[in-house]
Amino acid sequence: MAVGSLVPMFAALGDDTRWQILTALGEGEASASALAERLPVTRQAIAKHLAVLAEVGVVEPIRVGREVRYRVIGSQLSATAKRLDALGAEWDRRLTAIKEIAEGL
Amino acid sequence: MAVGSLVPMFAALGDDTRWQILTALGEGEASASALAERLPVTRQAIAKHLAVLAEVGVVEPIRVGREVRYRVIGSQLSATAKRLDALGAEWDRRLTAIKEIAEGL
DNA sequence: AGGATCTGCAATCCAATGGTTGCAGATACT
DNA sequence: AGTATCTGCAACCATTGGATTGCAGATCCT
């Protein structure tokens, strides 16, 4: 299985502030400004984070007049999870096979 | 669900070289020196990567005489996948509920 | 039109990190 | 014993990246 696009996804998910953003978005769509009011970082910092989250497709921008709201795409997380699960199973399968060969079975 | 320990895991998985290492380890246990022979980075760089991978528990060191071999723990990846999948489902559930409320259903 | 608010871009700063080289300690081989 | 090999520690460098401030453009409201 190709690892490929998984890496940027994990890199995006490997930051605490971004999870705070995702968690906040779990309560409904919100703009960068709105998020900045309840998170301990600047609007611009949040904007950057939203950009990387959008880049990997885990969040989606929705223009509403002059503001841009974001919403989480849960299915993207689930899809990533499926791929990761497959990789984990694959590793166990191969290593078990190798072990059996090594033990002469 | 607590996100907690997921973040360091994703941070660990969010690096290309580390996936090269994991992939190489998929063909069997190997030491840092052995890995350095087939990857385009130094042994010490690999050693550092193995340290962070071991820190999050996706890899396990096995001392064999004077060398230290590492093996992938596939089940850790699967476990992470399960948690991520649960989060994805949770988000979709909540956002669907919010949407229904907003539509007055 | 004028004010308030939201977004976007750019420059800047500092810490974290991926990578390197060099050296010392430990273990194996002959 | 002596040599070769493997690990581990430390210093160091360059780049990335999270975060900030400042300013300009766009949109809404009265």
Coordinates of C-alpha atoms (C1' of nucleotides) in Angstrom, one line a residue:
Chain A
M1 CA 0.0 0.0 0.0
A2 CA 1.2 3.5 -0.9
V3 CA 1.9 5.6 2.2
G4 CA 2.0 8.7 0.1
S5 CA -0.5 11.3 1.0
L6 CA -0.8 10.0 4.6
V7 CA 2.3 11.8 5.7
P8 CA 1.1 15.4 5.2
M9 CA -2.1 14.3 6.9
F10 CA -0.3 13.1 10.0
A11 CA 1.9 16.1 10.0
A12 CA -1.2 18.2 10.0
L13 CA -2.7 16.2 12.9
G14 CA 0.5 16.3 14.8
D15 CA 0.0 19.6 16.4
D16 CA -1.8 20.5 19.6
T17 CA -3.2 23.8 18.6
R18 CA -4.7 22.3 15.5
W19 CA -6.5 19.7 17.6
Q20 CA -7.9 22.6 19.8
I21 CA -9.2 24.1 16.6
L22 CA -10.7 20.8 15.4
T23 CA -12.3 20.3 18.8
A24 CA -13.7 23.8 18.7
L25 CA -15.1 23.2 15.2
G26 CA -16.7 20.1 16.6
E27 CA -19.3 22.3 18.2
G28 CA -20.2 23.9 14.8
E29 CA -18.8 25.8 12.0
A30 CA -16.7 28.9 12.9
S31 CA -14.5 31.5 11.3
A32 CA -10.9 32.2 12.2
S33 CA -11.9 35.3 14.1
A34 CA -14.5 33.5 16.1
L35 CA -12.0 30.8 16.9
A36 CA -9.5 33.4 18.0
E37 CA -11.8 34.6 20.7
R38 CA -11.8 31.3 22.5
L39 CA -8.4 30.0 21.8
P40 CA -5.2 31.4 23.2
V41 CA -3.6 32.3 19.9
T42 CA -3.9 35.1 17.3
R43 CA -6.4 35.0 14.4
Q44 CA -3.5 34.8 11.9
A45 CA -2.0 31.8 13.7
I46 CA -5.4 30.1 13.5
A47 CA -5.7 31.1 9.9
K48 CA -2.5 29.4 9.1
H49 CA -3.5 26.3 10.9
L50 CA -6.8 26.2 9.1
A51 CA -4.9 26.5 5.8
V52 CA -2.9 23.4 6.5
L53 CA -5.9 21.5 7.8
A54 CA -7.8 22.5 4.6
E55 CA -4.8 21.5 2.5
V56 CA -5.1 17.9 3.7
G57 CA -8.8 18.0 3.4
V58 CA -9.8 17.5 7.0
V59 CA -11.5 20.9 7.1
E60 CA -13.5 22.8 4.5
P61 CA -13.9 26.6 4.1
I62 CA -17.4 28.0 3.5
R63 CA -17.7 31.6 2.4
V64 CA -20.6 33.4 4.1
G65 CA -20.6 37.0 3.1
R66 CA -17.5 38.7 4.3
E67 CA -16.5 35.9 6.6
V68 CA -15.1 32.4 6.0
R69 CA -16.4 29.6 8.2
Y70 CA -14.8 26.2 8.5
R71 CA -16.2 22.9 9.2
V72 CA -14.6 19.6 10.0
I73 CA -14.9 16.7 7.5
G74 CA -15.1 13.7 9.8
S75 CA -15.2 11.3 6.9
Q76 CA -11.7 12.3 6.0
L77 CA -10.5 11.4 9.5
S78 CA -12.2 8.1 9.2
A79 CA -10.7 7.4 5.7
T80 CA -7.3 8.1 7.1
A81 CA -8.0 5.8 10.0
K82 CA -8.9 3.0 7.6
R83 CA -5.7 3.4 5.7
L84 CA -3.7 3.4 8.9
D85 CA -5.5 0.4 10.2
A86 CA -4.7 -1.5 7.0
L87 CA -1.0 -0.6 7.3
G88 CA -0.9 -1.8 10.9
A89 CA -2.5 -5.1 9.9
E90 CA -0.1 -5.4 7.0
W91 CA 2.9 -5.0 9.3
D92 CA 1.7 -7.6 11.7
R93 CA 1.0 -10.0 8.9
R94 CA 4.4 -9.7 7.3
L95 CA 6.3 -9.8 10.6
T96 CA 4.4 -12.8 11.7
A97 CA 5.3 -14.5 8.4
I98 CA 9.0 -13.6 8.8
K99 CA 9.0 -14.9 12.3
E100 CA 7.6 -18.2 11.2
I101 CA 10.2 -18.6 8.5
A102 CA 12.9 -17.8 11.0
E103 CA 11.5 -20.5 13.3
G104 CA 11.5 -22.9 10.5
L105 CA 7.8 -23.5 10.4
Chain B
M1 CA -13.0 11.1 23.8
A2 CA -9.7 12.4 24.9
V3 CA -7.3 13.3 22.1
G4 CA -4.3 13.4 24.4
S5 CA -1.6 10.9 23.5
L6 CA -2.7 10.9 19.8
V7 CA -1.0 14.1 19.0
P8 CA 2.6 12.9 19.7
M9 CA 1.8 9.8 17.7
F10 CA 0.7 11.8 14.7
A11 CA 3.7 14.1 15.0
A12 CA 5.9 11.0 15.0
L13 CA 4.1 9.6 11.9
G14 CA 4.2 13.0 10.1
D15 CA 7.7 12.6 8.8
D16 CA 8.8 11.1 5.5
T17 CA 12.1 9.6 6.7
R18 CA 10.4 7.9 9.6
W19 CA 8.0 6.2 7.1
Q20 CA 11.0 5.1 5.1
I21 CA 12.3 3.6 8.3
L22 CA 9.0 1.9 9.1
T23 CA 8.8 0.6 5.6
A24 CA 12.3 -0.8 5.8
L25 CA 11.5 -2.4 9.2
G26 CA 8.5 -4.0 7.5
E27 CA 10.9 -6.4 5.9
G28 CA 12.2 -7.6 9.3
E29 CA 13.9 -6.3 12.3
A30 CA 17.0 -4.2 11.7
S31 CA 19.5 -2.1 13.6
A32 CA 20.2 1.6 13.1
S33 CA 23.4 0.8 11.4
A34 CA 21.8 -1.7 9.0
L35 CA 19.1 0.8 8.2
A36 CA 21.7 3.5 7.5
E37 CA 23.1 1.3 4.7
R38 CA 20.0 1.5 2.7
L39 CA 18.6 4.9 3.6
P40 CA 20.0 8.1 2.4
V41 CA 20.7 9.5 5.9
T42 CA 23.2 9.0 8.7
R43 CA 23.1 6.3 11.3
Q44 CA 22.6 9.0 14.0
A45 CA 19.8 10.6 12.2
I46 CA 18.1 7.2 12.0
A47 CA 18.8 6.6 15.7
K48 CA 17.0 9.8 16.6
H49 CA 14.0 8.9 14.5
L50 CA 13.9 5.4 16.1
A51 CA 14.0 7.2 19.4
V52 CA 10.9 9.2 18.7
L53 CA 9.1 6.2 17.1
A54 CA 9.9 4.1 20.2
E55 CA 8.7 7.0 22.4
V56 CA 5.2 6.7 21.0
G57 CA 5.4 3.0 21.0
V58 CA 5.2 2.2 17.3
V59 CA 8.6 0.6 17.4
E60 CA 10.3 -1.6 19.9
P61 CA 14.1 -2.0 20.6
I62 CA 15.5 -5.5 21.0
R63 CA 19.0 -5.8 22.3
V64 CA 20.9 -8.6 20.5
G65 CA 24.5 -8.6 21.8
R66 CA 26.2 -5.4 20.9
E67 CA 23.5 -4.3 18.5
V68 CA 20.0 -3.0 19.0
R69 CA 17.4 -4.1 16.5
Y70 CA 14.0 -2.5 16.1
R71 CA 10.8 -4.0 15.1
V72 CA 7.4 -2.4 14.2
I73 CA 4.5 -2.9 16.5
G74 CA 1.6 -3.0 14.0
S75 CA -1.0 -3.2 16.7
Q76 CA 0.0 0.2 17.9
L77 CA -0.8 1.6 14.5
S78 CA -4.1 -0.2 14.4
A79 CA -5.0 1.0 17.9
T80 CA -4.3 4.6 16.8
A81 CA -6.4 4.0 13.7
K82 CA -9.3 2.9 15.8
R83 CA -9.2 6.0 18.0
L84 CA -9.0 8.2 14.9
D85 CA -11.9 6.5 13.3
A86 CA -14.0 7.0 16.4
L87 CA -13.1 10.7 16.4
G88 CA -14.1 11.0 12.8
A89 CA -17.5 9.3 13.4
E90 CA -18.0 11.5 16.5
W91 CA -17.5 14.7 14.5
D92 CA -19.9 13.6 11.8
R93 CA -22.5 12.7 14.3
R94 CA -22.3 16.0 16.1
L95 CA -22.2 18.1 13.0
T96 CA -25.2 16.2 11.6
A97 CA -27.1 16.8 14.8
I98 CA -26.2 20.5 14.7
K99 CA -27.3 20.8 11.1
E100 CA -30.7 19.2 11.9
I101 CA -31.3 21.6 14.8
A102 CA -30.4 24.5 12.5
E103 CA -32.9 23.2 9.9
G104 CA -35.5 23.0 12.6
L105 CA -36.0 19.3 12.4
Chain C
dA1 C1' -20.6 58.0 2.8
dG2 C1' -18.4 56.5 7.0
dG3 C1' -17.4 53.3 10.6
dA4 C1' -16.9 48.7 12.1
dT5 C1' -15.5 44.1 11.2
dC6 C1' -13.6 40.3 8.8
dT7 C1' -10.1 38.4 5.7
dG8 C1' -5.4 38.2 3.4
dC9 C1' -0.6 39.3 2.7
dA10 C1' 4.1 40.3 4.3
dA11 C1' 7.9 40.8 7.5
dT12 C1' 9.8 39.3 11.5
dC13 C1' 11.0 36.4 15.6
dC14 C1' 12.2 32.4 18.2
dA15 C1' 11.9 27.5 19.3
dA16 C1' 11.8 23.0 17.5
dT17 C1' 13.7 19.7 14.6
dG18 C1' 16.0 17.0 10.9
dG19 C1' 20.6 16.3 9.8
dT20 C1' 25.7 16.2 10.2
dT21 C1' 30.4 15.3 12.2
dG22 C1' 33.3 13.8 15.9
dC23 C1' 34.5 11.1 19.7
dA24 C1' 34.1 7.7 23.6
dG25 C1' 32.4 3.3 25.5
dA26 C1' 31.0 -1.5 24.9
dT27 C1' 30.9 -5.8 22.6
dA28 C1' 32.4 -9.2 19.3
dC29 C1' 36.0 -11.5 16.4
dT30 C1' 40.7 -13.6 15.5
Chain D
dA1 C1' 45.7 -8.5 23.2
dG2 C1' 44.4 -6.0 19.4
dT3 C1' 41.2 -4.8 15.9
dA4 C1' 36.8 -4.0 13.9
dT5 C1' 32.1 -2.9 14.6
dC6 C1' 28.1 -1.2 16.9
dT7 C1' 25.9 2.0 20.0
dG8 C1' 25.4 6.5 22.6
dC9 C1' 26.4 11.2 23.7
dA10 C1' 27.4 16.0 22.5
dA11 C1' 28.0 20.0 19.8
dC12 C1' 26.7 22.3 16.0
dC13 C1' 24.3 23.9 11.6
dA14 C1' 20.4 25.0 8.6
dT15 C1' 15.7 24.8 7.9
dT16 C1' 11.1 24.5 9.2
dG17 C1' 7.3 26.0 11.5
dG18 C1' 4.3 28.1 15.1
dA19 C1' 3.3 32.7 16.5
dT20 C1' 3.3 37.7 16.5
dT21 C1' 2.5 42.5 14.7
dG22 C1' 1.2 45.7 11.1
dC23 C1' -1.2 47.1 7.2
dA24 C1' -4.3 46.9 3.1
dG25 C1' -8.6 45.2 0.8
dA26 C1' -13.4 43.7 1.0
dT27 C1' -17.9 43.5 3.0
dC28 C1' -21.6 44.7 6.0
dC29 C1' -24.4 48.1 8.7
dT30 C1' -26.5 52.7 9.8

